[in-house]
Amino acid sequence: MIRRPPRSTQSRSSAASDVYKRQARYDAAVTTDENRRHWANADGLSADAAASPEVRRLLRNRARYEVANNSYAKGIVLTLANDVIGTGPRLQMLTEAPEVNQRIEREFGRWAKAIGLAEKLRTMRMARATDGEAFAILASNPRLPVPVKLDVRLIEADQVTTPDLSILEPNAIDGIVFDELGNPVEYHVLKVHPGDTRAGAGLGFDYDRLPAESVIHYFRVDRPGQSRGIPDITPALPLFAQLRRYTLAVIAAAETAADFAAVLYSDAPPDSDDEQQPEPMDMIELEQRMATVLPNGWKLGQVQAEQPATTYAEFKKEILNEIARCLNMPFNIAAANSSAYNYASGRMDHQTYFKSIRVEQEHLEDVVLDRILAAWISEAVLVEGLLPQPARTRDAEFPHQWFWDGHEHVDPQKEATA
């Protein structure tokens, strides 16, 4: 038998519950007339639904356009790739056999130089910034001038898609097929880029089904369950557009003021009957270094150019600082201008940037470089006489680590005496 509590207890409990409902609120969860438009685009879509193929296509196209036409955007992306990749990673083997270590390091270095590995890694980093992701196919290239014919062929994100929607697998996400555990098992790669302008090139829907072991997918996962990447500079795209529009407006205003050499004006009433009164909007050509006589009562004035305003430089500084923040890049690197920095502030700003670079290099090692090294060793052990015999055994292990370019100090003398 269930005994009900006294009515007074129920009333107190209900009243307390009502109080908690009224007080347990987040200001950010309240929709008002003032913030309704600001949060109008907020949604509850999944990571893959939010980054749908059409959304990613628009972001890629706009990011590529901005990088191609905005000097700051191009410089930021180039600087980021150069700082992360540098002259390329260097392999150090850590096996117990020095001969094996030296032979693998030497042969892998020759192969990496032959295929331009450092340049391809820089391209992949730039593609992640503008396209959101980069794909590399591990394929054979018989024309390589080294014993191992493995090559790394880069393709754009546009080519990884499934054009034939009628045969999409239930676990497929725009060109990538996953198993039940979320592991990629197959990639669909168009044989021709959909934006190719050659005759009939963009009309083909033929694609290859490549196993996951042959494809490297490099992107940053921002949300759980995310399968495709979006450009790193996505939050900054509207800011790049504002920077360009404001710069063009300032230049246009300054040119407009400079186009008017002088203006005739008079304090006389507009209904004056003076026969010497010039016609409104009439143009008079003046010669250089020559004096002239104006009509009676008229004065000669010059339009003063008020652009660029004193806030123009401050605006560019603030908006570039905001643009670079989504890349963990300090202002002086994004703007290539350290005039307002001293040694201490420059070093402090660089600490966050250098830490971000180390994180990205670790990500590259796990996702890209270790995959490439494993594929290279698998091919190298098949080449007779290329590697020592201990490295060609079935249970051979290849512990290793990667070394990257160091970061140069702003003032080596102060760094040494600090």
mmCIF file with all atom_site columns, C-alpha atoms in Angstrom, residues 11 13 33 37 184 200 205 211 228 234 247 249 295 339 358 370:
data_model
loop_
_atom_site.group_PDB
_atom_site.id
_atom_site.type_symbol
_atom_site.label_atom_id
_atom_site.label_alt_id
_atom_site.label_comp_id
_atom_site.label_asym_id
_atom_site.label_entity_id
_atom_site.label_seq_id
_atom_site.pdbx_PDB_ins_code
_atom_site.Cartn_x
_atom_site.Cartn_y
_atom_site.Cartn_z
_atom_site.occupancy
_atom_site.B_iso_or_equiv
_atom_site.pdbx_formal_charge
_atom_site.auth_seq_id
_atom_site.auth_comp_id
_atom_site.auth_asym_id
_atom_site.auth_atom_id
_atom_site.pdbx_PDB_model_num
ATOM 1  C CA . SER A 1 11  ? 2.356  21.851 -1.727  1.00 0.00 ? 11  SER A CA 1
ATOM 2  C CA . SER A 1 13  ? 7.468  20.387 -2.921  1.00 0.00 ? 13  SER A CA 1
ATOM 3  C CA . ASP A 1 33  ? 13.252 40.595 -29.679 1.00 0.00 ? 33  ASP A CA 1
ATOM 4  C CA . ARG A 1 37  ? 17.868 37.808 -35.482 1.00 0.00 ? 37  ARG A CA 1
ATOM 5  C CA . PRO A 1 184 ? 36.555 4.257  -43.577 1.00 0.00 ? 184 PRO A CA 1
ATOM 6  C CA . GLY A 1 200 ? 33.466 17.322 -71.797 1.00 0.00 ? 200 GLY A CA 1
ATOM 7  C CA . PHE A 1 205 ? 30.578 10.888 -63.571 1.00 0.00 ? 205 PHE A CA 1
ATOM 8  C CA . PRO A 1 211 ? 40.370 1.005  -50.630 1.00 0.00 ? 211 PRO A CA 1
ATOM 9  C CA . ARG A 1 228 ? 34.528 15.782 -43.901 1.00 0.00 ? 228 ARG A CA 1
ATOM 10 C CA . THR A 1 234 ? 35.697 29.798 -42.479 1.00 0.00 ? 234 THR A CA 1
ATOM 11 C CA . THR A 1 247 ? 39.787 49.451 -48.167 1.00 0.00 ? 247 THR A CA 1
ATOM 12 C CA . ALA A 1 249 ? 35.658 52.484 -50.012 1.00 0.00 ? 249 ALA A CA 1
ATOM 13 C CA . PRO A 1 295 ? 33.614 86.557 -61.467 1.00 0.00 ? 295 PRO A CA 1
ATOM 14 C CA . SER A 1 339 ? 56.495 47.777 -35.481 1.00 0.00 ? 339 SER A CA 1
ATOM 15 C CA . ARG A 1 358 ? 53.571 21.534 -32.585 1.00 0.00 ? 358 ARG A CA 1
ATOM 16 C CA . ASP A 1 370 ? 53.303 7.360  -40.447 1.00 0.00 ? 370 ASP A CA 1
#
